[in-house]
XYZ file of C-alpha atoms in Angstrom:
234
model
C 23.009 -21.633 2.213
C 20.937 -24.678 3.647
C 20.227 -22.579 6.661
C 18.131 -20.066 4.693
C 15.014 -21.446 4.987
C 14.843 -21.664 8.651
C 16.344 -17.839 9.123
C 13.373 -16.802 6.691
C 11.169 -19.073 8.385
C 11.842 -17.403 12.685
C 12.014 -13.965 10.341
C 8.294 -14.344 9.107
C 8.019 -15.054 12.754
C 9.312 -11.775 14.390
C 6.324 -9.824 15.469
C 8.136 -5.935 14.645
C 7.992 -7.772 10.617
C 3.599 -7.486 10.750
C 3.166 -4.607 13.209
C 5.426 -2.648 10.770
C 3.812 -4.009 8.299
C 0.593 -2.790 9.745
C 2.039 0.462 10.391
C 3.380 1.617 7.716
C 0.117 0.644 5.857
C -2.499 2.221 8.213
C 0.630 5.382 7.371
C 0.252 5.138 3.893
C -3.468 4.498 3.243
C -3.998 7.739 5.633
C -2.036 10.287 3.830
C -3.113 8.683 0.239
C -7.212 8.435 1.692
C -5.755 12.740 2.139
C -4.344 12.822 -1.713
C -7.615 10.328 -2.252
C -10.245 12.779 -1.372
C -8.801 15.754 -2.264
C -8.193 14.548 -5.338
C -11.013 12.379 -6.955
C -12.425 15.448 -8.717
C -9.730 15.481 -10.747
C -9.762 14.370 -14.278
C -7.435 11.422 -15.301
C -7.133 7.605 -16.189
C -10.566 6.072 -14.937
C -9.837 2.171 -15.632
C -7.681 2.325 -11.785
C -9.888 4.298 -10.164
C -6.935 7.409 -9.865
C -6.821 10.322 -11.878
C -2.851 10.106 -13.897
C -1.667 12.506 -11.363
C -3.218 11.559 -8.063
C -1.132 7.582 -9.162
C 1.879 9.156 -9.690
C 1.424 10.818 -5.998
C 0.169 7.714 -3.852
C 2.781 5.132 -6.056
C 5.617 7.603 -4.787
C 4.249 8.449 -1.211
C 3.921 3.757 -1.111
C 7.533 3.709 -2.166
C 9.021 6.145 0.255
C 6.615 4.223 3.370
C 8.022 1.392 1.598
C 11.303 2.511 1.764
C 11.891 3.361 5.167
C 9.965 0.270 6.514
C 12.185 -2.386 4.530
C 15.232 -0.214 5.910
C 13.717 0.419 9.612
C 13.426 -3.750 8.591
C 17.461 -3.976 9.044
C 18.671 -0.736 11.330
C 15.651 -2.032 14.975
C 17.589 -5.671 14.979
C 20.843 -4.352 14.217
C 20.204 -1.457 17.208
C 18.356 -3.955 19.748
C 21.251 -7.096 18.611
C 18.792 -9.562 17.902
C 20.912 -9.393 14.159
C 23.788 -10.906 15.227
C 22.672 -13.670 17.814
C 20.536 -14.425 14.472
C 24.301 -14.173 13.193
C 25.630 -16.904 15.528
C 22.399 -19.403 14.746
C 22.153 -19.153 10.997
C 25.448 -18.040 9.990
C 25.447 -13.514 7.499
C 24.309 -15.325 3.973
C 20.862 -16.737 5.637
C 20.100 -14.483 8.029
C 20.919 -11.446 4.935
C 19.006 -13.332 2.629
C 16.017 -14.323 4.862
C 15.015 -10.784 6.538
C 15.228 -9.272 3.184
C 12.759 -11.694 1.928
C 10.683 -11.544 4.354
C 10.963 -7.540 4.957
C 9.828 -7.870 0.385
C 7.194 -10.245 0.857
C 5.705 -8.246 4.555
C 5.726 -5.207 1.800
C 4.197 -6.991 -0.768
C 0.783 -7.758 1.444
C 1.058 -4.116 2.424
C 1.334 -2.556 -0.979
C -1.576 -4.912 -2.046
C -3.578 -4.227 0.890
C -3.145 -0.330 0.067
C -4.302 -1.062 -3.463
C -7.087 -2.930 -2.579
C -8.328 -0.014 -0.101
C -7.696 2.810 -3.040
C -9.490 0.610 -5.107
C -12.929 -0.304 -3.672
C -12.627 3.390 -1.617
C -13.225 4.612 -5.354
C -15.317 2.385 -6.418
C -17.490 2.932 -3.111
C -17.240 6.615 -4.234
C -18.310 5.970 -7.713
C -15.539 6.950 -9.447
C -14.687 3.925 -11.071
C -15.701 0.383 -11.377
C -14.682 -2.393 -9.190
C -10.870 -2.410 -7.357
C -8.253 -3.738 -10.689
C -6.209 -6.607 -10.191
C -4.035 -4.228 -12.325
C -3.860 -1.353 -9.521
C -3.291 -4.244 -6.363
C -0.421 -5.449 -8.066
C 1.396 -1.845 -9.272
C 1.019 -0.819 -5.524
C 2.648 -4.537 -4.274
C 5.313 -4.516 -6.631
C 5.645 -0.691 -6.164
C 5.901 -1.369 -1.799
C 8.505 -4.360 -2.204
C 10.451 -2.657 -4.912
C 10.582 -0.229 -2.256
C 10.899 -2.093 1.248
C 14.364 -3.542 -0.726
C 15.630 -0.312 -1.688
C 15.530 0.388 2.060
C 16.594 -2.221 3.349
C 19.765 -2.241 1.225
C 20.108 1.110 2.023
C 19.556 0.372 5.527
C 22.523 -2.155 6.304
C 24.894 -0.156 4.360
C 24.018 3.028 7.120
C 22.897 0.336 10.226
C 21.920 4.215 11.825
C 18.105 4.269 12.719
C 17.764 7.809 13.236
C 19.994 8.456 9.895
C 18.147 6.199 7.939
C 15.202 7.610 9.052
C 16.559 10.943 7.069
C 18.796 9.375 4.821
C 16.444 6.451 2.853
C 13.293 8.993 2.259
C 15.544 11.406 0.904
C 16.876 8.720 -1.318
C 13.681 8.296 -3.320
C 12.639 11.873 -3.434
C 16.395 13.145 -4.725
C 15.503 12.343 -8.590
C 13.148 15.047 -7.929
C 15.350 17.936 -6.806
C 17.401 17.901 -9.699
C 17.102 20.944 -11.614
C 15.402 19.460 -14.799
C 13.882 16.397 -13.213
C 12.134 15.297 -16.388
C 15.317 14.826 -18.228
C 17.551 12.207 -19.039
C 19.651 11.360 -16.672
C 16.428 12.120 -14.371
C 14.562 9.285 -15.242
C 17.342 7.030 -15.134
C 16.482 7.227 -10.711
C 15.610 3.858 -9.575
C 13.081 6.495 -7.939
C 11.646 6.446 -11.289
C 12.666 3.680 -12.926
C 10.147 1.820 -10.337
C 7.365 4.708 -10.322
C 7.053 4.545 -13.526
C 6.473 0.970 -13.688
C 3.894 1.246 -11.423
C 1.616 3.676 -12.879
C 1.803 1.658 -16.230
C 0.983 -1.569 -14.975
C -1.617 0.231 -13.002
C -3.428 0.804 -16.584
C -2.373 -2.426 -18.293
C 1.019 -0.272 -19.913
C 3.633 -2.783 -20.342
C 6.297 -1.383 -19.005
C 8.954 -4.157 -19.062
C 12.242 -1.795 -19.634
C 11.186 1.059 -16.455
C 10.726 -3.006 -14.763
C 14.656 -4.170 -15.950
C 16.059 -0.592 -15.009
C 14.800 -0.863 -11.425
C 15.071 -4.228 -10.738
C 19.060 -3.671 -11.898
C 19.076 -1.078 -9.279
C 17.709 -3.231 -7.018
C 20.296 -6.152 -7.662
C 22.985 -3.245 -7.623
C 22.408 -2.200 -4.515
C 21.566 -4.651 -2.286
C 24.101 -7.215 -4.412
C 26.253 -4.480 -2.611
C 24.978 -4.109 0.766
C 25.120 -8.205 0.645
C 29.136 -7.787 0.574
C 29.085 -5.518 3.272
C 27.101 -7.062 5.622
C 29.384 -10.802 5.237
C 32.498 -9.055 5.772
C 31.322 -5.955 8.002
C 32.243 -6.160 11.187
C 28.737 -6.543 13.173
C 30.178 -4.710 16.602
């Protein structure tokens, strides 16, 4: 694992990482902006500048966009062959961990930008006060969790096109269940991550939701790591 530092630094210097992060931020801001304009008149929690319904929609949007970004962070390199070259330089474990960490850091930055932009928009439109640090933290955390989720699934699927459909579907799946509000429906990662973000944005303790989402991430990421270490890269 001595190569983890160099592998991480090498990944952070990848142009695609920050270009993909910028594209994800622009996409999330564009879609969230349309939701924001349509929903500023709704009644809801004013401390975040967003109504409760709108906050739920935007956090789900950020989670989905970040998950796609995370999956592409793996599949793009795998398809281009650059991931194989990195394995020759740094070995498998540092390459996987370095790319996962760099993807999470880029998504963390993207989420913070989205949260800050929405908070500033709410302040400019005078539907709330100055941007809340809690709102920025909620979006940054949601984006990082979504990116790690997508990265792990992308490393398991390894197919660019399949990931484009399968990863968003995995995020939307709980909402497609017959009774998503039932206890079993609230157990899935996307629901737990969104619940944590919505509660953290308004300063409500949500350690249960956070621990549940983190548990899902550890399980999926550990599985993806184990498969990557043993699976043929060809």
